[in-house]
Short mmCIF file of C-alpha atoms and ligand atoms in Angstrom, two decimals:
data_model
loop_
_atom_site.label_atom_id
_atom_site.label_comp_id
_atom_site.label_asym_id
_atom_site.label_seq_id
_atom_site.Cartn_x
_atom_site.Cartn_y
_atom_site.Cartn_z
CA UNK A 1 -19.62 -21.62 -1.82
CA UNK A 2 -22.22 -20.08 0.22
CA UNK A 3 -23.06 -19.91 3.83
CA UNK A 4 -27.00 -19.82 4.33
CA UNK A 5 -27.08 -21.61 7.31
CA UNK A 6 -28.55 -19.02 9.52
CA UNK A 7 -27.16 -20.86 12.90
CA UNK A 8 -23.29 -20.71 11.12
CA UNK A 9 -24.05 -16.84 10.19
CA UNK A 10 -24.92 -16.33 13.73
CA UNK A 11 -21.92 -18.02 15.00
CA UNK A 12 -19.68 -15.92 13.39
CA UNK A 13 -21.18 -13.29 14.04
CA UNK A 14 -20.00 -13.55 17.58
CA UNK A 15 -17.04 -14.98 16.60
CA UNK A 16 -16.45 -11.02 15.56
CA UNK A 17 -15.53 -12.89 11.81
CA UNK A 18 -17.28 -10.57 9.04
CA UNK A 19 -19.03 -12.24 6.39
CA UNK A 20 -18.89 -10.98 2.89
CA UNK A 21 -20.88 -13.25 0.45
CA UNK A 22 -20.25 -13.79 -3.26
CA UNK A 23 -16.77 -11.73 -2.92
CA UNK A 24 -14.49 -12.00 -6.40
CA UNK A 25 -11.10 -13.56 -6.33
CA UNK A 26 -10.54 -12.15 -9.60
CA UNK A 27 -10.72 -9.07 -7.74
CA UNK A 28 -8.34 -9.77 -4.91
CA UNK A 29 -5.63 -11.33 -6.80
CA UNK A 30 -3.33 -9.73 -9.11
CA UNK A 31 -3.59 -11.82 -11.77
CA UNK A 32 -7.41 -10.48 -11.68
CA UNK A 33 -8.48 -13.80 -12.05
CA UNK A 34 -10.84 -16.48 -10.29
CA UNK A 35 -14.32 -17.34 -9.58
CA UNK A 36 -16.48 -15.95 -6.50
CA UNK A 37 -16.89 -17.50 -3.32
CA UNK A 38 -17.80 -16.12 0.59
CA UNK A 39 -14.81 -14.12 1.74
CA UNK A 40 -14.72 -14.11 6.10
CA UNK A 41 -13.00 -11.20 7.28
CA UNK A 42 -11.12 -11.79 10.56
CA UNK A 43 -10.25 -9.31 12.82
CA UNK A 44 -9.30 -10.52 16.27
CA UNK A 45 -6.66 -13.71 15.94
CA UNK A 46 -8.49 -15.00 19.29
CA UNK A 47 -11.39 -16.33 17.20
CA UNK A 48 -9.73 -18.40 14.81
CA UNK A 49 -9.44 -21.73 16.78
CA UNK A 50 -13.20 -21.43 17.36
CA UNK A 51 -14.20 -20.45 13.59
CA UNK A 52 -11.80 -23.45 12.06
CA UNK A 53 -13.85 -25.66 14.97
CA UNK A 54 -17.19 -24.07 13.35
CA UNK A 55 -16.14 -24.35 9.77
CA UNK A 56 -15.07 -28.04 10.28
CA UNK A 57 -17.98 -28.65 12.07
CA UNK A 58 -20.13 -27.84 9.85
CA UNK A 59 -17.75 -29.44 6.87
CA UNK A 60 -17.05 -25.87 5.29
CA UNK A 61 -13.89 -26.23 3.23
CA UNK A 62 -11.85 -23.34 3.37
CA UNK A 63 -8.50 -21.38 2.11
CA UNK A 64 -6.31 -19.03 3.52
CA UNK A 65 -5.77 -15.77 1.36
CA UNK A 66 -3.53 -12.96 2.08
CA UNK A 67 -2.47 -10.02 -0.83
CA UNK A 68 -3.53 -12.51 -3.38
CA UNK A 69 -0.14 -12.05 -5.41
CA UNK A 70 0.81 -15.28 -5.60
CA UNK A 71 -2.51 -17.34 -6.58
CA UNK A 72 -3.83 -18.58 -9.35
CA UNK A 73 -7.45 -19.17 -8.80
CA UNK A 74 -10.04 -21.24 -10.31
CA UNK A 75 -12.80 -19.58 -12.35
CA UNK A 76 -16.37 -20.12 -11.50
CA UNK A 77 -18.31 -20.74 -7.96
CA UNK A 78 -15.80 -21.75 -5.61
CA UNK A 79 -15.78 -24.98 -3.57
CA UNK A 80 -14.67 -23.45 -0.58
CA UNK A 81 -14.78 -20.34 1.74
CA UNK A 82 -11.85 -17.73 1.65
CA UNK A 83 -10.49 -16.79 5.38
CA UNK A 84 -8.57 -13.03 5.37
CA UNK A 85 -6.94 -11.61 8.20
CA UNK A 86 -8.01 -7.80 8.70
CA UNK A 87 -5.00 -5.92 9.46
CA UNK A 88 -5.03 -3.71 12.80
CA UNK A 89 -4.09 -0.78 13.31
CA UNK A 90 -0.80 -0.17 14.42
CA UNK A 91 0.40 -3.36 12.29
CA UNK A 92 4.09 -2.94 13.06
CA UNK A 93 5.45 -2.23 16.04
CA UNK A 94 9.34 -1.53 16.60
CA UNK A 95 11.63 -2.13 19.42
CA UNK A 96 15.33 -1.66 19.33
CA UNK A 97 16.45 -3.73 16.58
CA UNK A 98 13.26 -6.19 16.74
CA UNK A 99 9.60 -5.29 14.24
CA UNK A 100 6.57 -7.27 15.58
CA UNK A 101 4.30 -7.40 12.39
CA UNK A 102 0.78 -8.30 12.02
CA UNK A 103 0.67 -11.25 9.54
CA UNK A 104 -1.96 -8.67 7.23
CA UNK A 105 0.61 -5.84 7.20
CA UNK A 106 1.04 -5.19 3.38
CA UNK A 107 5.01 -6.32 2.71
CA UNK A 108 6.10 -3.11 1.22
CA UNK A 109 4.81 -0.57 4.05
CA UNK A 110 6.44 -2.74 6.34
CA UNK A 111 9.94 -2.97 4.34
CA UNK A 112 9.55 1.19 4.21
CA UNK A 113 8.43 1.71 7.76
CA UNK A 114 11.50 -0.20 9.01
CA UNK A 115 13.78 1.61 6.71
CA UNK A 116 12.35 5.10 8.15
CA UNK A 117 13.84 3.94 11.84
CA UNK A 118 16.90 2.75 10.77
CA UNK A 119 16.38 -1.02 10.27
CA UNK A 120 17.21 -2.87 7.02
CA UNK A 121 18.05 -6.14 5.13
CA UNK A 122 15.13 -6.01 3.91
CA UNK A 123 15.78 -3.90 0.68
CA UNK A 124 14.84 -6.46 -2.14
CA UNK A 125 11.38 -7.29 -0.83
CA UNK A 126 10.62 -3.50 -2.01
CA UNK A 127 8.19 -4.27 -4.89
CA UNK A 128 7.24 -7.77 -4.16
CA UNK A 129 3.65 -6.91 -3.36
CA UNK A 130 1.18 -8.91 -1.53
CA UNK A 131 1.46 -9.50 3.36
CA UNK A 132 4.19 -10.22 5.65
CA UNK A 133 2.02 -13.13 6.12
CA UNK A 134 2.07 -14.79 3.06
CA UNK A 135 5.74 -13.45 2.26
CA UNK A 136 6.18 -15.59 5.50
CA UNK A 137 4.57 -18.71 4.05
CA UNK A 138 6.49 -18.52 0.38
CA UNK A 139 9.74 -17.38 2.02
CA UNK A 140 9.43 -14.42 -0.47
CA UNK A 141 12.98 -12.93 -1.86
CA UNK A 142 15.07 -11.44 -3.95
CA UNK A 143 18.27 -10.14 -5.07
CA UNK A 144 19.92 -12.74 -2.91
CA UNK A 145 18.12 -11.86 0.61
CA UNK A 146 14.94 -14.16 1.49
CA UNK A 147 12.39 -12.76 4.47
CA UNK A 148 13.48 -16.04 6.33
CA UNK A 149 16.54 -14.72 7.24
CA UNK A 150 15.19 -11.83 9.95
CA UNK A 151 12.64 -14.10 11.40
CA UNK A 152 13.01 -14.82 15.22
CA UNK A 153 9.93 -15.99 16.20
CA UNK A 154 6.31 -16.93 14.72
CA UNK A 155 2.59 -16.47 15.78
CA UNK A 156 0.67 -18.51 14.18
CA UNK A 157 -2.23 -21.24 14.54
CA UNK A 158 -1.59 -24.22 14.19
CA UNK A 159 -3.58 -26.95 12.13
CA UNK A 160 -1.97 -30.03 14.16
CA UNK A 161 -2.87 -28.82 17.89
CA UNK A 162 -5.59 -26.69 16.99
CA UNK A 163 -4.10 -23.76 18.74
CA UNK A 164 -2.13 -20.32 18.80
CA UNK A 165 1.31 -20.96 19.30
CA UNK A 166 5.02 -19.54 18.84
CA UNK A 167 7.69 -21.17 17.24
CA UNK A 168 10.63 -19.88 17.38
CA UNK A 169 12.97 -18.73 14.10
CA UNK A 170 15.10 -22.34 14.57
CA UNK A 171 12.43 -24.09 14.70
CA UNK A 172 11.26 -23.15 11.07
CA UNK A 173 13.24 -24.14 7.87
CA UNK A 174 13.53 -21.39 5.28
CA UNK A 175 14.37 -22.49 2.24
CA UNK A 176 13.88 -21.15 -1.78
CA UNK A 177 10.07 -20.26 -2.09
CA UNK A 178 9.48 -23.28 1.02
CA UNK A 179 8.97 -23.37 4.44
CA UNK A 180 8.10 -25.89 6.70
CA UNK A 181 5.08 -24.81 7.64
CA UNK A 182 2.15 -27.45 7.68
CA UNK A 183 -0.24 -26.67 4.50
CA UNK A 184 -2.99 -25.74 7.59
CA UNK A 185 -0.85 -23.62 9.10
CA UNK A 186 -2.03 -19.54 9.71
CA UNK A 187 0.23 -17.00 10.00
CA UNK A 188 -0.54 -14.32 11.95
CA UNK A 189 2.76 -12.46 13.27
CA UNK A 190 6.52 -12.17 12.80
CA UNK A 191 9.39 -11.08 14.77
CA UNK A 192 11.69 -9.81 13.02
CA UNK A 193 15.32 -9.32 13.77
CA UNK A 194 17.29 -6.30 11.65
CA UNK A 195 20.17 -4.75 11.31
CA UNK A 196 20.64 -1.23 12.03
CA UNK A 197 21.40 1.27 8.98
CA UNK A 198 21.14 4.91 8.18
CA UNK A 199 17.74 5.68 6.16
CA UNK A 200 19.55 7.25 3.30
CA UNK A 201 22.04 4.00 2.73
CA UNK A 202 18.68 1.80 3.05
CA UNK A 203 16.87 4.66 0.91
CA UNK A 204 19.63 3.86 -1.81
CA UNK A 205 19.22 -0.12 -1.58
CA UNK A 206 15.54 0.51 -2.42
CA UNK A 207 15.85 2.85 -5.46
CA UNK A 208 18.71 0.09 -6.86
CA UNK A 209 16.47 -2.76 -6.20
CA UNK A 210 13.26 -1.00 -7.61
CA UNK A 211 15.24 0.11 -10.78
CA UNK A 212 16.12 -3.47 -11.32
CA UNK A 213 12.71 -4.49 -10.86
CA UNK A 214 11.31 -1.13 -13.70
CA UNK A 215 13.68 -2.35 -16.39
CA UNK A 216 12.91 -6.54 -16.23
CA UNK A 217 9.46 -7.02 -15.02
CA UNK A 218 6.13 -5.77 -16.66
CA UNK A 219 5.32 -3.71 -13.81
CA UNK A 220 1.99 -2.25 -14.95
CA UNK A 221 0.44 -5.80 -16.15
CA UNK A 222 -1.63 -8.27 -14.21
CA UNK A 223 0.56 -11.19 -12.96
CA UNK A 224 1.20 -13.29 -9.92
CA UNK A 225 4.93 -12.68 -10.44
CA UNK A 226 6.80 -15.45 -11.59
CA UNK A 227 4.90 -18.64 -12.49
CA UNK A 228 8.22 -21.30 -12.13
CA UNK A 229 10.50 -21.88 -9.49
CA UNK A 230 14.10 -21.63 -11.01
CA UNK A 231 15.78 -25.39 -11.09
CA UNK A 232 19.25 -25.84 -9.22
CA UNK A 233 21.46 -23.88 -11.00
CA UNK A 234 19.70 -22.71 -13.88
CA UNK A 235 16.77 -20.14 -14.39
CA UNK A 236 13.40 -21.10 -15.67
CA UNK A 237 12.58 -17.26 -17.44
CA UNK A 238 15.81 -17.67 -19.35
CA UNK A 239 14.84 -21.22 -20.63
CA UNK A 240 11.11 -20.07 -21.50
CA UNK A 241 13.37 -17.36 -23.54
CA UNK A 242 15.60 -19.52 -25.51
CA UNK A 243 13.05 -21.60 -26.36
CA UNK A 244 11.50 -17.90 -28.11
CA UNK A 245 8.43 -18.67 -26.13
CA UNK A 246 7.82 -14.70 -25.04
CA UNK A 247 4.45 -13.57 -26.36
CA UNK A 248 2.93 -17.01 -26.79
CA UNK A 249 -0.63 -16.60 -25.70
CA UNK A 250 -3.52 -18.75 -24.78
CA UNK A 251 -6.79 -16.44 -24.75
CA UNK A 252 -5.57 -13.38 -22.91
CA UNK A 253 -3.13 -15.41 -20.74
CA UNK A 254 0.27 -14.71 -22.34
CA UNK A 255 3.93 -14.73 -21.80
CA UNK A 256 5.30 -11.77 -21.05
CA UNK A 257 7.73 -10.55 -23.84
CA UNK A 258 9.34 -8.38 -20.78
CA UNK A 259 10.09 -11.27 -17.89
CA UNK A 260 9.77 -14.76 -20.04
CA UNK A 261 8.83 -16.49 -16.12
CA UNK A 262 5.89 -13.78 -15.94
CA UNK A 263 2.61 -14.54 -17.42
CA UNK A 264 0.40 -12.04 -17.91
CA UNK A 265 -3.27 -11.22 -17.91
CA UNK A 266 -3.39 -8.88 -20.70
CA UNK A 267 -7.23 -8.74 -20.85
CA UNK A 268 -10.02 -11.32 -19.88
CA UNK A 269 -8.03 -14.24 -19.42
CA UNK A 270 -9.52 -17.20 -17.11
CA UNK A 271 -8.27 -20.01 -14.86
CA UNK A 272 -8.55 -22.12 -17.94
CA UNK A 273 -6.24 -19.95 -20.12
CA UNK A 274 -3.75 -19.57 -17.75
CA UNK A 275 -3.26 -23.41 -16.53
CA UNK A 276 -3.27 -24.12 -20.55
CA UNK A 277 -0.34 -21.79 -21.02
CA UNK A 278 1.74 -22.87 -17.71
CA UNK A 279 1.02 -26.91 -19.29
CA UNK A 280 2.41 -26.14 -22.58
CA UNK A 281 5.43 -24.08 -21.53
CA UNK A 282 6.20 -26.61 -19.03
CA UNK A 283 5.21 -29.66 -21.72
CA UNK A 284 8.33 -27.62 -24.15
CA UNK A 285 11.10 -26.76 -21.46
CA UNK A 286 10.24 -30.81 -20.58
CA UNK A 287 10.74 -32.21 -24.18
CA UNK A 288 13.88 -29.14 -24.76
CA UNK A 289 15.80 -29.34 -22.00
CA UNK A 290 14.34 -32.67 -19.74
CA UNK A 291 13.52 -30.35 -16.68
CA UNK A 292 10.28 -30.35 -14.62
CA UNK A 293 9.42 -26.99 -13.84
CA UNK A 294 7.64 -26.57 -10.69
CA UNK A 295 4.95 -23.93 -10.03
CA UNK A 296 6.35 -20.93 -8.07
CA UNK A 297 2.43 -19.34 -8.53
CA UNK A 298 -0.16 -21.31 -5.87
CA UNK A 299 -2.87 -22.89 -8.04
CA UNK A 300 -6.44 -23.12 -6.13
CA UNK A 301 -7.76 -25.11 -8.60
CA UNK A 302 -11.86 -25.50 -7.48
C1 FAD B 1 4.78 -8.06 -9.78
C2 FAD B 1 5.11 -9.17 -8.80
C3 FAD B 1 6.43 -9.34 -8.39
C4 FAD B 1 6.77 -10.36 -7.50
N1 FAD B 1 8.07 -10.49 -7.12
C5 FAD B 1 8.39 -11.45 -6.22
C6 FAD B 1 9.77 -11.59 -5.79
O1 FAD B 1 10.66 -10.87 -6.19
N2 FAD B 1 10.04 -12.55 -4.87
C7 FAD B 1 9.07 -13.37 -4.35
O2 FAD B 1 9.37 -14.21 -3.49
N3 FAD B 1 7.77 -13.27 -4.76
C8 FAD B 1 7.41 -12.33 -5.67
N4 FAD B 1 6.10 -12.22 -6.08
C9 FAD B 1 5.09 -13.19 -5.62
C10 FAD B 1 4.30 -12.74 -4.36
O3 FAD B 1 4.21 -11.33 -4.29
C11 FAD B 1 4.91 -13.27 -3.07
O4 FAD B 1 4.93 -14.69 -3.07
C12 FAD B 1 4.14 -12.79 -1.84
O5 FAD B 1 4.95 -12.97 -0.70
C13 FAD B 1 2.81 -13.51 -1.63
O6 FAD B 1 2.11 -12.86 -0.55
P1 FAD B 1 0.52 -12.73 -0.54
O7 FAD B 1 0.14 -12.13 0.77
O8 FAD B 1 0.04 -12.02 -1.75
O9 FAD B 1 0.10 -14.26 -0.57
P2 FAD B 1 -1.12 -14.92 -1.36
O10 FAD B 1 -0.87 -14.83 -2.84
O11 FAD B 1 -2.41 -14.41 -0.86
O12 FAD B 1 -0.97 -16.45 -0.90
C14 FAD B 1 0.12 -17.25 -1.32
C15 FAD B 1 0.11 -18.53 -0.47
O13 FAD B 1 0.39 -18.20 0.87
C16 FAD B 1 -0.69 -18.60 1.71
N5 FAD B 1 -0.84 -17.54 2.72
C17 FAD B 1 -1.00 -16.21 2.55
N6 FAD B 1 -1.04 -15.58 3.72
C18 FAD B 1 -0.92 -16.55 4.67
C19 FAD B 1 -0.90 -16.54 6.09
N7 FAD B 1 -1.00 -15.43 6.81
N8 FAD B 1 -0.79 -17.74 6.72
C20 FAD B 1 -0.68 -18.90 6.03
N9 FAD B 1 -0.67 -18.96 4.69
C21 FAD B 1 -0.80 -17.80 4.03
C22 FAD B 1 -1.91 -18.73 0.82
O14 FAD B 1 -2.83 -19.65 1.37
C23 FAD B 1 -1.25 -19.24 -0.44
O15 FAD B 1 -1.01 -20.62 -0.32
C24 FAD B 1 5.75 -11.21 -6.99
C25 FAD B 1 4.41 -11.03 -7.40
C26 FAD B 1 4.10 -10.03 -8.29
C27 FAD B 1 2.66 -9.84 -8.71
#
């Protein structure tokens, strides 16, 4: 989608929102995938209330993207605008046992910045790529510790009062890859609460966690992590497995014979590919096993 209206470009102008036009979600994702579309960079969180006024306004549909590691976008011109919090500079600030972090902090830097004064728990998010932001939104986790847990208190704007509140951490339900955030809902800051512990013992959770990750997950290949949700009690990569589905391919979109829950864009795979594999490996856990998988991965489809 495009915004030529010279009155709207004006407007967010001094709304301090940067416009970039015809940006590539294939290039902000890491599945390297998805069509093109005007990207608005947002810098101060002040203006929001008055661009999602302007954008409504004006009827510009629009989507909220943070490290792009957990989409799956559609290919092609895009029906809506893409929103993208700049991140400032500092975007984590400590005090005592409390970080304050910018919803556009990158997940990892924050995980290691903590670590450096003494603050953990957070050891397993090391290697889930991506902002604290939308780690926030998908209650991103692993190796049994979910972001959820540390958070005290959230920024964010909110879609039902049209304003920047707080809420704080009991007021939000963390739950596996779900929160109760409204689907309008911005992030754009965390408190986090963390325990104190010496560098080196964090240093060590980190090398454990990040050895775990080297030896089951293709790493170095384009993917949006894993593409199912694991049922109650059971894990979705190891049915995809027994069902010898690792390698199957549809164009360039293709299980990976590494992580059977990663798919993988091991060229010039589209939207189209990708959704094709996800409905056939869902279609044969279905008729093996009688589960419904349910997408982990965010589809934007256009
Ligand atoms: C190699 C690899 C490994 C991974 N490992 C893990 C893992 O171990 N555990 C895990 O949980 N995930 C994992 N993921 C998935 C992904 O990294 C996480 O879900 C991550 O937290 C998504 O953050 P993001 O900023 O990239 O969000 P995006 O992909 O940009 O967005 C995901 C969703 O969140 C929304 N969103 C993003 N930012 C905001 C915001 N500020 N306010 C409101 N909504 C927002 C978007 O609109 C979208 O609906 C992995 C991904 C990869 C590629």
């Amino acid at each position: 989608m495009r915004i030529e209206d010279p009155n709207v470009v004006a407007a967010l102008s001094e709304l301090g929102v940067e416009l970039r036009c015809s940006a590539s979600l294939a290039k902000l994702t890491s599945l390297a995938i998805g069509g093109t579309t005007d990207l608005l960079s947002i810098r101060k969180h002040e203006s929001i209330p008055g661009l999602l006024s302007l954008l409504d306004s004006r009827g510009v549909p629009h989507r909220f993207l943070g490290g792009g590691s957990n989409l799956l976008v559609d290919d092609g011109e895009l029906p809506w605008v893409i929103m993208q919090l700049a991140s400032p500079d500092p975007d984590v600030v400590l005090e005592g046992n409390f970080a304050q972090v910018d919803a556009a902090a990158d997940l990892g830097r924050t995980v290691t910045y903590c670590a450096k004064h003494d603050l953990g728990g957070m050891e397993g998010l090391i290697g889930v790529p991506g902002t604290v932001g939308g780690a926030l939104r998908m209650n991103a986790g692993a190796y049994g510790m979910q972001i959820g847990s540390y958070v005290r208190e959230v920024t964010l704007y909110r879609a039902a009062t049209r304003q920047i509140e707080i809420l704080r951490g009991e007021q939000i339900s963390f739950e596996y890859r779900h929160t109760s955030f409204a689907p309008d809902d911005m992030m754009l800051a965390v408190k986090l609460e963390l325990p104190s512990k010496p560098y080196k013992e964090i240093l060590q959770g980190i090398r454990i966690c990040n050895e775990k990750r080297r030896s089951s997950q293709p790493l170095g290949q384009k993917s949006a992590g894993c593409i199912f949700k694991n049922p109650p009690g059971a894990s979705a990569g190891r049915m995809i497995d027994d069902l010898g589905l690792k390698g199957l391919s549809v164009g360039d979109a293709r299980v990976s014979e590494r992580h059977a829950n990663f798919f993988v864009n091991a060229g010039k795979a589209s939207a189209k590919d990708m959704l094709a594999l996800i409905a056939d490996v869902r279609q044969r856990v279905r008729s093996a096993f009688s589960v419904e998988l349910e997408h982990e991965v965010v589809i934007w489809n256009a």
